[in-house]
Amino acid sequence: DLRVDGRGCEDYRCAEVETDVVSNTSGSARVKLGHTDILVGVKAEMGTPKLEKPDEGYLEFFVDCSANATPEFEGRGGEELGTEIANTLYRVFSSENSVDLKSLCINPREHCWVLYVDVLLLECGGNLFDAISIAVKAALFNTRIPKVRVLEDEEGSKEIELSDDPYDCIRLNVDDVPCIVTLSKIGYRHVVDATLQEEACSLASLLISVTGKGALTSMKKVGKGSLDPESIFEMMETGKRVGKSLHVALQKILDEEESLGTSRQKVGFLG
Amino acid sequence: MAAVTMRLPVARRAAGPSAPRGGEKHLVAPGDTITTDTGYMRGHGTYVEEEKLIASVAGAVERVNKLVCVKALKTRYNGEVGDIVVGRITEVQQKRWKVETNSRLDSVLLLSSMNLPGGELRRRSAEDELAMRDYLQEGDLISAEVQSVFSDGAVSLHTRSLKYGKLGQGVLVQVSPSLVKRQKTHFHDLPCGASVILGNNGFIWIYPTPEQKDEEAGGFTTNLEPVPLSDREVISRLRNCIVALVTQKLMLFDTSILYCYEASLPHQIKDILKPEVMEEIVLETRQRLLDLEG
């Protein structure tokens, strides 16, 4: 139970989380997990609800693999990985209970809030999915959507009025937002939070998304190797356990950051 | 039990002025003027523009009589004859292997420069050529010495001694070549229970000390038995110590690694990589090294 850098099979590298780093977004977060650096920005815009869900808002994910991350992302090299990560995020958030979409509705069938979640990969140091999901949860926690009022005119046309007070906003409840835990199979054991070298040694990985209470929302297998069904059950149990501690640690740090309030010194990118 | 630690980022403080190291170095960045005196000859890392000598790399200025050159802090490995390197085989070609050593061009290891198993000395025949892949395959790690440097900068290696050859089980750490101090010997058996090879090209190999010296093997048999947990702990700790020293830009040699290992003993192995623990350990190591010097 000892990896090259001294961690156990279920230990994460030390993570640094900071929210509200990008000033012109509704919410943002930056997560540094070892050498992996992820920046997430959430922008809330008004749009029309989807036809099949007229009284809910929705989330749109976009992942940009910057060429700074690794030389393989030069030009259009990062597009494939970007679409794969975006599709995984859609799947993870496809469960109805993850985000309260009904709170994003302004006028059923006419207006709703659309949250555009943009993920930027600044540096690739192994274990991208976990870091991205932590950053997305932190950014959603940090998102502030302005309160709107709908005014009815005499002719019946509706007008939307934004409140003038910039601090008058609604926050999202991120208690049920899932986090992805990647379990990589190396030899006969599996490890959590693989570095680049460990990822090169593992032939198959299991991505599971776990909520704070330990419920699984989605599962995906990546890699060209095979996984034994028995080991999949073991990995799921490990993932649930690790996922719960991940949520506890993340919530603690987000609450700590929140409690510092305006006295917090923003480190940002030049620290 | 899973351990997940998260923290808020802390702005990096500029390291305070440490004890003077016998003469201040003139550090330059690309584009800095070194001197406007035209009497100097320009060496590596400099160029002349408008009668001024300007640096093209980031590093320290070195002056030898009339020659001015800039020694870069972070570069690719530049081979010198007699250096020990640790490299990885990338290709198996007709009479030679191509070895990756973190330099600008792949290094070559000629079949005639390789010692055959058993230490025999004979002319390499056609059968030897066909059996090249049995000795070294793509992806193997070897330790070798630089025999000569070609005119384009490519390095030619040889393993003409029983202490060089294919490396077995261990951990590789990749650092910048400028951080490895030039010493008389680069193979060290540390008293903490592991051995380390400090390659001049920046590849550091940490491996468990073999119990007996296999004289007949000549470095080809790889021992694939599971390494005991105590040895693995020592190796992991050494690896984390080396990463800590490199992050704080300290020169790597056997004494500094050993002092850093001893300073890290009170902490858990995985805690060594935390920023505050790293600073504390390296500060203590630096203090002990200064006490050693004077």
Coordinates of C-alpha atoms in Angstrom, one line a residue:
Chain A
D1 CA 0.0 0.0 0.0
L2 CA 2.8 2.4 -0.9
R3 CA 3.1 4.3 -4.1
V4 CA 6.2 5.9 -5.5
D5 CA 5.6 9.3 -3.9
G6 CA 4.7 7.7 -0.5
R7 CA 0.9 7.9 -0.8
G8 CA -1.4 5.1 -0.1
C9 CA -3.7 3.7 -2.8
E10 CA -6.6 5.9 -1.7
D11 CA -4.8 9.2 -1.0
Y12 CA -5.1 12.3 -3.1
R13 CA -2.3 14.7 -3.7
C14 CA -2.5 18.0 -1.9
A15 CA -5.1 20.2 -3.7
E16 CA -5.3 24.0 -3.8
V17 CA -8.7 25.5 -4.4
E18 CA -9.5 29.1 -5.0
T19 CA -12.8 30.6 -6.1
D20 CA -13.8 33.9 -7.7
V21 CA -10.6 34.3 -9.7
V22 CA -12.1 35.6 -12.9
S23 CA -14.0 38.9 -12.3
N24 CA -16.2 39.0 -15.4
T25 CA -17.9 35.6 -14.8
S26 CA -20.9 34.7 -12.5
G27 CA -18.7 32.2 -10.7
S28 CA -15.2 30.8 -11.2
A29 CA -12.8 28.4 -9.5
R30 CA -9.2 27.3 -10.0
V31 CA -8.0 24.0 -8.7
K32 CA -4.4 22.8 -8.6
L33 CA -4.0 19.1 -7.9
G34 CA -0.2 18.4 -8.0
H35 CA 0.8 19.4 -11.5
T36 CA -2.7 19.5 -12.8
D37 CA -4.1 23.0 -13.1
I38 CA -7.8 23.7 -14.0
L39 CA -9.7 26.9 -14.4
V40 CA -13.5 26.9 -14.6
G41 CA -15.8 29.9 -15.3
V42 CA -19.6 29.9 -15.1
K43 CA -21.6 32.5 -17.0
A44 CA -25.3 32.8 -16.4
E45 CA -27.2 34.0 -19.5
M46 CA -30.9 34.1 -20.3
G47 CA -32.3 31.8 -22.8
T48 CA -35.3 29.8 -23.7
P49 CA -35.9 26.5 -21.9
K50 CA -35.7 23.2 -23.8
L51 CA -39.0 22.0 -25.3
E52 CA -39.2 18.8 -23.2
K53 CA -38.4 20.5 -19.9
P54 CA -40.2 23.9 -20.1
D55 CA -39.9 24.8 -16.5
E56 CA -36.2 24.2 -15.9
G57 CA -33.0 25.9 -16.8
Y58 CA -30.0 23.9 -18.0
L59 CA -26.2 23.7 -18.0
E60 CA -23.9 23.7 -21.0
F61 CA -20.4 22.5 -20.7
F62 CA -17.4 23.4 -22.9
V63 CA -13.9 22.1 -22.3
D64 CA -10.9 23.9 -23.8
C65 CA -7.6 22.0 -23.7
S66 CA -5.1 24.8 -23.9
A67 CA -1.9 24.3 -25.8
N68 CA 0.0 25.3 -22.7
A69 CA -1.0 22.1 -21.0
T70 CA 1.1 19.7 -22.9
P71 CA 2.7 19.7 -26.4
E72 CA 0.1 17.2 -27.6
F73 CA -2.6 19.8 -27.5
E74 CA -0.9 22.0 -30.1
G75 CA -3.3 23.1 -32.8
R76 CA -6.4 20.9 -32.8
G77 CA -4.8 18.1 -30.8
G78 CA -6.8 18.8 -27.7
E79 CA -10.2 18.8 -29.3
E80 CA -10.9 15.1 -29.0
L81 CA -10.0 15.1 -25.3
G82 CA -12.1 18.2 -24.8
T83 CA -15.2 16.7 -26.3
E84 CA -14.7 13.5 -24.3
I85 CA -14.5 15.4 -21.1
A86 CA -17.5 17.6 -22.0
N87 CA -19.6 14.5 -22.8
T88 CA -18.6 12.9 -19.5
L89 CA -19.6 16.1 -17.7
Y90 CA -23.0 16.0 -19.4
R91 CA -23.5 12.4 -18.3
V92 CA -22.5 13.1 -14.7
F93 CA -24.9 16.0 -14.5
S94 CA -27.7 14.3 -16.4
S95 CA -29.2 13.0 -13.1
E96 CA -32.1 15.2 -12.1
N97 CA -31.1 15.7 -8.5
S98 CA -27.6 17.0 -9.0
V99 CA -28.5 20.6 -9.6
D100 CA -31.9 22.2 -8.8
L101 CA -32.8 23.2 -12.4
K102 CA -36.3 24.4 -11.4
S103 CA -34.7 27.3 -9.5
L104 CA -33.2 28.4 -12.8
C105 CA -36.6 29.0 -14.4
I106 CA -37.8 32.6 -14.8
N107 CA -40.9 32.2 -17.0
P108 CA -42.0 28.7 -17.9
R109 CA -41.7 28.1 -21.6
E110 CA -40.2 31.5 -22.2
H111 CA -37.2 32.5 -20.1
C112 CA -34.8 30.6 -18.0
W113 CA -31.2 30.8 -16.9
V114 CA -28.7 28.9 -18.9
L115 CA -25.4 28.2 -17.1
Y116 CA -22.5 28.1 -19.5
V117 CA -19.7 26.2 -17.7
D118 CA -16.3 26.7 -19.4
V119 CA -13.4 24.5 -18.4
L120 CA -9.9 25.5 -19.3
L121 CA -7.0 23.0 -18.9
L122 CA -3.9 25.0 -18.0
E123 CA -1.6 22.1 -17.1
C124 CA -1.9 18.4 -17.5
G125 CA -0.4 16.4 -14.6
G126 CA -2.6 13.3 -14.5
N127 CA -6.1 12.8 -13.1
L128 CA -7.9 15.4 -15.2
F129 CA -11.4 14.3 -14.6
D130 CA -11.3 14.5 -10.8
A131 CA -9.7 17.9 -10.8
I132 CA -12.3 19.2 -13.4
S133 CA -15.2 17.9 -11.3
I134 CA -13.8 19.5 -8.1
A135 CA -13.4 22.8 -10.0
V136 CA -16.9 22.7 -11.5
K137 CA -18.4 22.1 -8.1
A138 CA -16.4 24.9 -6.6
A139 CA -17.4 27.3 -9.4
L140 CA -21.0 26.4 -9.1
F141 CA -20.8 27.1 -5.4
N142 CA -19.3 30.4 -6.2
T143 CA -21.9 31.3 -8.9
R144 CA -24.1 34.3 -8.1
I145 CA -27.1 34.6 -10.4
P146 CA -28.8 38.0 -10.3
K147 CA -32.4 38.0 -9.1
V148 CA -35.0 39.0 -11.7
R149 CA -38.6 40.1 -11.5
V150 CA -41.1 39.6 -14.3
L151 CA -43.4 42.6 -14.8
E152 CA -46.7 42.2 -16.7
D153 CA -47.6 45.0 -19.1
E154 CA -51.2 46.0 -19.9
E155 CA -51.0 44.3 -23.3
G156 CA -49.8 41.1 -21.6
S157 CA -46.2 41.3 -22.8
K158 CA -43.7 40.4 -20.1
E159 CA -40.8 42.5 -19.1
I160 CA -37.8 41.3 -17.2
E161 CA -36.3 43.6 -14.7
L162 CA -32.9 43.0 -13.2
S163 CA -32.4 44.2 -9.6
D164 CA -30.0 47.1 -9.2
D165 CA -28.3 45.8 -6.1
P166 CA -25.2 43.7 -7.2
Y167 CA -25.3 41.7 -4.0
D168 CA -28.9 40.7 -4.6
C169 CA -28.5 37.3 -6.1
I170 CA -29.4 33.7 -5.8
R171 CA -26.9 31.0 -5.1
L172 CA -27.0 27.4 -6.2
N173 CA -27.3 24.5 -3.8
V174 CA -24.3 22.3 -4.6
D175 CA -24.9 19.7 -1.9
D176 CA -25.9 17.0 -4.4
V177 CA -23.4 18.0 -7.2
P178 CA -21.4 14.8 -7.9
C179 CA -17.6 14.6 -8.1
I180 CA -15.8 12.2 -10.4
V181 CA -13.4 9.7 -8.8
T182 CA -11.0 8.0 -11.2
L183 CA -9.7 4.6 -10.2
S184 CA -6.9 3.3 -12.3
K185 CA -6.0 -0.3 -12.4
I186 CA -2.3 -1.0 -12.0
G187 CA -1.3 -4.6 -11.9
Y188 CA -3.8 -6.3 -9.5
R189 CA -4.5 -3.2 -7.4
H190 CA -6.3 0.0 -8.1
V191 CA -5.2 3.6 -7.2
V192 CA -7.0 6.9 -6.8
D193 CA -5.5 10.1 -8.2
A194 CA -2.9 8.7 -10.6
T195 CA 0.0 10.9 -11.7
L196 CA 1.1 11.0 -15.3
Q197 CA 3.6 8.2 -14.7
E198 CA 1.0 6.0 -13.0
E199 CA -1.5 6.7 -15.8
A200 CA 1.1 5.5 -18.3
C201 CA 1.3 2.2 -16.4
S202 CA -2.4 1.6 -16.1
L203 CA -4.3 -0.1 -18.9
A204 CA -7.9 0.5 -17.7
S205 CA -9.6 3.0 -15.4
L206 CA -13.0 3.4 -14.0
L207 CA -14.6 6.9 -13.7
I208 CA -17.4 7.0 -11.2
S209 CA -19.3 10.1 -10.1
V210 CA -20.3 10.1 -6.5
T211 CA -22.5 12.6 -4.6
G212 CA -21.8 13.8 -1.1
K213 CA -24.0 11.2 0.4
G214 CA -22.2 8.4 -1.4
A215 CA -24.7 7.7 -4.2
L216 CA -23.3 6.8 -7.7
T217 CA -24.7 8.9 -10.5
S218 CA -22.7 7.6 -13.4
M219 CA -19.9 5.2 -14.3
K220 CA -17.6 5.0 -17.3
K221 CA -14.7 2.7 -18.2
V222 CA -11.8 4.2 -20.1
G223 CA -8.7 2.6 -21.4
K224 CA -7.8 -0.3 -23.7
G225 CA -7.4 -2.9 -21.0
S226 CA -10.0 -5.1 -19.5
L227 CA -11.6 -5.1 -16.0
D228 CA -12.7 -8.1 -14.1
P229 CA -16.3 -7.8 -12.8
E230 CA -15.1 -8.6 -9.2
S231 CA -12.6 -5.8 -9.4
I232 CA -15.3 -3.4 -10.7
F233 CA -17.3 -4.0 -7.5
E234 CA -14.2 -3.4 -5.4
M235 CA -13.4 -0.2 -7.3
M236 CA -17.0 1.0 -6.9
E237 CA -16.8 0.6 -3.1
T238 CA -13.4 2.3 -2.9
G239 CA -14.8 5.1 -5.1
K240 CA -17.8 5.7 -2.9
R241 CA -15.6 5.8 0.2
V242 CA -13.1 8.2 -1.4
G243 CA -15.8 10.3 -3.0
K244 CA -17.4 10.9 0.4
S245 CA -14.2 12.1 2.0
L246 CA -13.5 14.2 -1.1
H247 CA -16.8 16.0 -0.7
V248 CA -16.3 16.6 3.0
A249 CA -12.8 18.1 2.4
L250 CA -14.1 20.3 -0.5
Q251 CA -17.1 21.6 1.4
K252 CA -14.9 22.4 4.4
I253 CA -12.5 24.4 2.2
L254 CA -15.3 26.2 0.4
D255 CA -17.0 27.1 3.7
E256 CA -13.6 28.3 5.1
E257 CA -13.1 30.5 2.0
E258 CA -16.6 31.9 2.3
S259 CA -16.1 32.7 5.9
L260 CA -13.1 34.8 5.2
G261 CA -15.4 37.1 3.1
T262 CA -14.0 40.3 1.7
S263 CA -10.9 40.1 3.9
R264 CA -9.6 37.2 1.8
Q265 CA -6.4 38.0 -0.1
K266 CA -6.9 36.8 -3.6
V267 CA -3.8 35.0 -4.9
G268 CA -4.9 34.6 -8.5
F269 CA -2.3 33.8 -11.1
L270 CA 0.5 36.1 -10.0
G271 CA 1.0 34.8 -6.5
Chain B
M1 CA -8.9 5.2 5.0
A2 CA -8.7 7.8 2.3
A3 CA -6.8 11.0 3.0
V4 CA -7.9 14.0 1.0
T5 CA -6.3 17.3 1.9
M6 CA -7.3 20.6 0.4
R7 CA -6.1 24.0 1.2
L8 CA -6.4 27.6 0.1
P9 CA -3.5 28.9 -2.0
V10 CA -0.9 31.0 -0.3
A11 CA 1.0 33.7 -2.2
R12 CA 4.7 32.7 -2.6
R13 CA 7.0 34.7 -0.5
A14 CA 10.3 35.7 -2.1
A15 CA 13.0 33.7 -0.3
G16 CA 15.0 35.8 2.1
P17 CA 18.6 36.6 1.5
S18 CA 20.5 33.4 2.3
A19 CA 24.1 33.3 3.4
P20 CA 26.5 34.6 0.8
R21 CA 28.1 31.8 -1.2
G22 CA 31.5 33.3 -1.8
G23 CA 31.1 36.0 -4.4
E24 CA 27.8 37.2 -5.9
K25 CA 26.9 35.8 -9.3
H26 CA 25.9 38.0 -12.1
L27 CA 22.5 36.7 -13.1
V28 CA 21.0 37.7 -16.5
A29 CA 17.8 37.1 -18.4
P30 CA 17.5 36.8 -22.2
G31 CA 18.0 40.3 -23.6
D32 CA 20.0 41.7 -20.7
T33 CA 23.1 43.5 -21.6
I34 CA 26.2 41.8 -20.1
T35 CA 28.7 44.5 -21.0
T36 CA 29.3 47.2 -23.4
D37 CA 33.0 46.7 -23.5
T38 CA 34.0 45.5 -26.9
G39 CA 37.2 43.8 -25.8
Y40 CA 35.5 40.6 -24.9
M41 CA 35.0 37.4 -27.0
R42 CA 31.6 36.1 -26.9
G43 CA 31.0 32.5 -25.8
H44 CA 27.9 30.3 -25.5
G45 CA 24.6 31.9 -24.5
T46 CA 25.6 35.4 -25.8
Y47 CA 25.3 37.5 -29.0
V48 CA 26.5 40.8 -30.1
E49 CA 24.1 43.6 -31.1
E50 CA 25.0 47.2 -31.6
E51 CA 28.4 46.8 -30.0
K52 CA 26.7 45.4 -26.9
L53 CA 27.1 41.9 -25.5
I54 CA 23.6 40.6 -24.8
A55 CA 22.6 37.3 -23.1
S56 CA 20.4 34.9 -25.0
V57 CA 19.7 32.5 -22.2
A58 CA 18.8 32.9 -18.5
G59 CA 21.6 32.1 -16.2
A60 CA 24.9 33.1 -14.6
V61 CA 27.6 35.0 -16.4
E62 CA 31.0 33.2 -16.4
R63 CA 34.1 35.0 -17.4
V64 CA 37.4 33.4 -18.3
N65 CA 40.0 36.0 -19.1
K66 CA 38.5 37.5 -22.3
L67 CA 35.8 35.0 -22.9
V68 CA 32.3 35.7 -21.6
C69 CA 29.7 33.1 -21.6
V70 CA 26.4 32.5 -19.9
K71 CA 25.7 29.2 -18.3
A72 CA 22.0 28.5 -18.4
L73 CA 20.1 27.3 -15.4
K74 CA 17.6 25.1 -17.2
T75 CA 18.9 23.6 -20.4
R76 CA 19.0 20.3 -22.1
Y77 CA 22.0 18.1 -21.3
N78 CA 25.2 18.9 -23.1
G79 CA 27.5 15.9 -23.2
E80 CA 31.0 15.9 -21.9
V81 CA 33.4 13.0 -22.2
G82 CA 33.5 11.0 -19.0
D83 CA 30.0 11.9 -17.7
I84 CA 27.8 9.2 -16.3
V85 CA 24.3 9.2 -17.8
V86 CA 21.1 7.3 -17.3
G87 CA 19.1 6.9 -20.5
R88 CA 16.1 5.1 -22.0
I89 CA 16.4 3.0 -25.2
T90 CA 14.1 4.5 -27.9
E91 CA 15.2 2.6 -31.0
V92 CA 17.1 -0.5 -31.9
Q93 CA 18.9 0.1 -35.2
Q94 CA 21.3 -1.9 -37.3
K95 CA 24.5 -1.8 -35.2
R96 CA 23.5 0.5 -32.4
W97 CA 20.8 1.6 -30.0
K98 CA 19.4 5.1 -29.8
V99 CA 19.2 6.3 -26.2
E100 CA 17.1 9.2 -24.9
T101 CA 19.2 11.3 -22.4
N102 CA 17.3 14.6 -22.2
S103 CA 19.7 16.3 -24.7
R104 CA 19.1 18.0 -28.0
L105 CA 19.7 14.9 -30.0
D106 CA 19.3 11.2 -29.2
S107 CA 22.5 9.6 -27.9
V108 CA 23.9 6.5 -29.6
L109 CA 25.2 3.3 -28.0
L110 CA 27.1 1.3 -30.5
L111 CA 27.0 -2.5 -30.4
S112 CA 30.8 -2.5 -30.2
S113 CA 30.7 -0.2 -27.1
M114 CA 28.5 -2.6 -25.2
N115 CA 29.9 -5.2 -23.0
L116 CA 28.6 -8.7 -23.6
P117 CA 27.1 -10.7 -20.8
G118 CA 29.9 -12.6 -19.0
G119 CA 32.4 -9.9 -19.8
E120 CA 33.8 -11.6 -22.9
L121 CA 35.8 -9.6 -25.3
R122 CA 35.4 -10.6 -28.9
R123 CA 34.5 -9.1 -32.3
R124 CA 30.8 -8.6 -32.7
S125 CA 29.5 -10.9 -35.3
A126 CA 26.3 -11.0 -37.4
E127 CA 24.6 -13.2 -34.8
D128 CA 25.3 -10.5 -32.2
E129 CA 23.6 -8.0 -34.5
L130 CA 20.5 -10.2 -34.8
A131 CA 20.5 -10.8 -31.0
M132 CA 20.7 -7.1 -30.1
R133 CA 17.1 -7.1 -29.1
D134 CA 17.7 -9.8 -26.5
Y135 CA 20.2 -7.5 -24.7
L136 CA 18.3 -4.2 -24.8
Q137 CA 14.8 -3.4 -26.0
E138 CA 12.9 -0.2 -26.5
G139 CA 11.9 1.2 -23.1
D140 CA 14.8 -0.3 -21.1
L141 CA 16.8 2.0 -18.8
I142 CA 20.6 1.8 -18.9
S143 CA 23.5 3.5 -17.1
A144 CA 26.4 4.4 -19.3
E145 CA 29.4 6.6 -19.7
V146 CA 30.0 9.2 -22.4
Q147 CA 32.7 8.0 -24.8
S148 CA 32.8 10.9 -27.2
V149 CA 30.8 13.8 -28.6
F150 CA 30.0 14.1 -32.3
S151 CA 30.4 17.4 -34.0
D152 CA 26.7 18.1 -34.0
G153 CA 26.4 17.6 -30.3
A154 CA 25.2 14.0 -30.3
V155 CA 26.7 11.9 -27.6
S156 CA 28.2 8.4 -28.0
L157 CA 27.9 6.2 -25.0
H158 CA 29.7 3.0 -23.9
T159 CA 29.0 0.5 -21.2
R160 CA 32.5 -1.0 -21.1
S161 CA 32.5 -1.8 -17.4
L162 CA 30.6 -4.2 -15.2
K163 CA 29.1 -1.4 -13.2
Y164 CA 27.2 0.0 -16.2
G165 CA 24.4 -1.8 -18.1
K166 CA 20.7 -2.4 -17.9
L167 CA 18.9 -1.1 -14.8
G168 CA 16.5 -3.3 -12.9
Q169 CA 13.8 -2.3 -10.4
G170 CA 13.9 1.3 -9.1
V171 CA 12.5 4.8 -9.4
L172 CA 13.6 7.4 -11.9
V173 CA 13.5 11.1 -11.1
Q174 CA 13.9 13.6 -13.9
V175 CA 15.5 16.9 -12.9
S176 CA 17.3 19.7 -14.7
P177 CA 20.9 18.7 -15.6
S178 CA 22.4 21.9 -14.1
L179 CA 21.3 20.8 -10.6
V180 CA 23.5 17.7 -10.6
K181 CA 26.9 18.4 -9.1
R182 CA 30.0 17.1 -10.9
Q183 CA 31.8 14.7 -8.6
K184 CA 34.4 11.9 -8.7
T185 CA 31.8 9.2 -8.5
H186 CA 28.1 9.2 -9.3
F187 CA 27.2 5.8 -8.0
H188 CA 26.4 6.1 -4.3
D189 CA 25.4 3.5 -1.7
L190 CA 23.5 5.6 0.9
P191 CA 23.7 4.4 4.5
C192 CA 19.9 4.6 4.7
G193 CA 19.5 1.4 2.7
A194 CA 19.2 2.4 -0.9
S195 CA 21.6 3.2 -3.8
V196 CA 21.4 6.1 -6.1
I197 CA 22.9 6.9 -9.5
L198 CA 23.1 10.6 -10.2
G199 CA 23.2 10.9 -13.9
N200 CA 24.8 14.1 -15.3
N201 CA 21.9 14.4 -17.7
G202 CA 19.5 14.9 -14.9
F203 CA 18.1 11.4 -14.7
I204 CA 18.4 10.1 -11.1
W205 CA 18.0 6.4 -10.5
I206 CA 17.1 5.2 -7.0
Y207 CA 17.2 1.4 -6.5
P208 CA 17.5 -1.1 -3.6
T209 CA 21.0 -2.0 -2.7
P210 CA 21.8 -5.4 -4.0
E211 CA 23.0 -7.8 -1.3
Q212 CA 25.9 -9.4 -3.2
K213 CA 27.8 -8.0 -6.1
D214 CA 27.1 -10.2 -9.1
E215 CA 30.3 -10.2 -10.9
E216 CA 29.3 -12.5 -13.8
A217 CA 26.1 -10.8 -14.6
G218 CA 27.7 -7.7 -16.0
G219 CA 24.5 -5.7 -15.6
F220 CA 22.1 -7.7 -17.7
T221 CA 20.1 -9.9 -15.5
T222 CA 17.2 -8.0 -14.0
N223 CA 16.0 -9.1 -10.6
L224 CA 12.2 -9.1 -10.8
E225 CA 11.6 -10.3 -7.2
P226 CA 9.2 -8.1 -5.2
V227 CA 11.1 -5.4 -3.3
P228 CA 10.4 -5.6 0.4
L229 CA 8.2 -2.8 1.9
S230 CA 11.0 -1.3 4.1
D231 CA 13.2 -0.8 1.0
R232 CA 10.3 0.7 -0.9
E233 CA 9.7 3.2 1.9
V234 CA 13.3 4.3 1.9
I235 CA 13.2 4.7 -1.9
S236 CA 9.9 6.7 -1.8
R237 CA 11.3 8.9 0.9
L238 CA 14.5 9.5 -1.1
R239 CA 12.5 10.3 -4.2
N240 CA 10.4 12.9 -2.3
C241 CA 13.5 14.4 -0.8
I242 CA 15.1 14.8 -4.2
V243 CA 11.9 16.4 -5.6
A244 CA 12.0 18.8 -2.6
L245 CA 15.6 19.7 -3.2
V246 CA 14.9 20.3 -6.9
T247 CA 11.9 22.5 -6.2
Q248 CA 14.0 24.7 -3.9
K249 CA 16.9 24.7 -6.5
L250 CA 19.6 23.1 -4.3
M251 CA 22.5 21.2 -5.9
L252 CA 22.2 17.5 -5.8
F253 CA 25.0 15.4 -4.5
D254 CA 25.2 12.5 -2.1
T255 CA 25.7 14.6 1.1
S256 CA 22.8 16.9 0.3
I257 CA 20.5 14.0 -0.4
L258 CA 21.6 12.3 2.8
Y259 CA 21.1 15.4 5.0
C260 CA 17.7 16.0 3.4
Y261 CA 16.7 12.4 4.1
E262 CA 17.7 12.7 7.7
A263 CA 15.8 16.0 8.0
S264 CA 12.7 14.4 6.6
L265 CA 12.6 11.4 9.0
P266 CA 10.2 13.0 11.5
H267 CA 7.6 13.6 8.8
Q268 CA 5.5 11.0 6.9
I269 CA 6.7 10.2 3.4
K270 CA 3.7 11.8 1.7
D271 CA 3.9 14.9 3.8
I272 CA 7.3 15.8 2.4
L273 CA 5.7 17.2 -0.8
K274 CA 3.6 19.7 1.1
P275 CA 5.0 23.2 0.5
E276 CA 5.6 24.2 4.1
V277 CA 7.2 20.8 5.1
M278 CA 9.4 21.1 2.0
E279 CA 10.7 24.5 2.9
E280 CA 11.4 23.4 6.4
I281 CA 13.4 20.3 5.4
V282 CA 15.4 22.2 2.7
L283 CA 16.2 25.0 5.1
E284 CA 17.6 22.5 7.6
T285 CA 19.6 20.8 4.9
R286 CA 21.0 24.1 3.7
Q287 CA 22.0 24.9 7.3
R288 CA 23.8 21.6 7.8
L289 CA 25.6 22.0 4.5
L290 CA 26.8 25.5 5.4
D291 CA 28.0 24.2 8.8
L292 CA 29.8 21.5 7.0
E293 CA 31.6 23.9 4.7
G294 CA 32.9 26.4 7.3

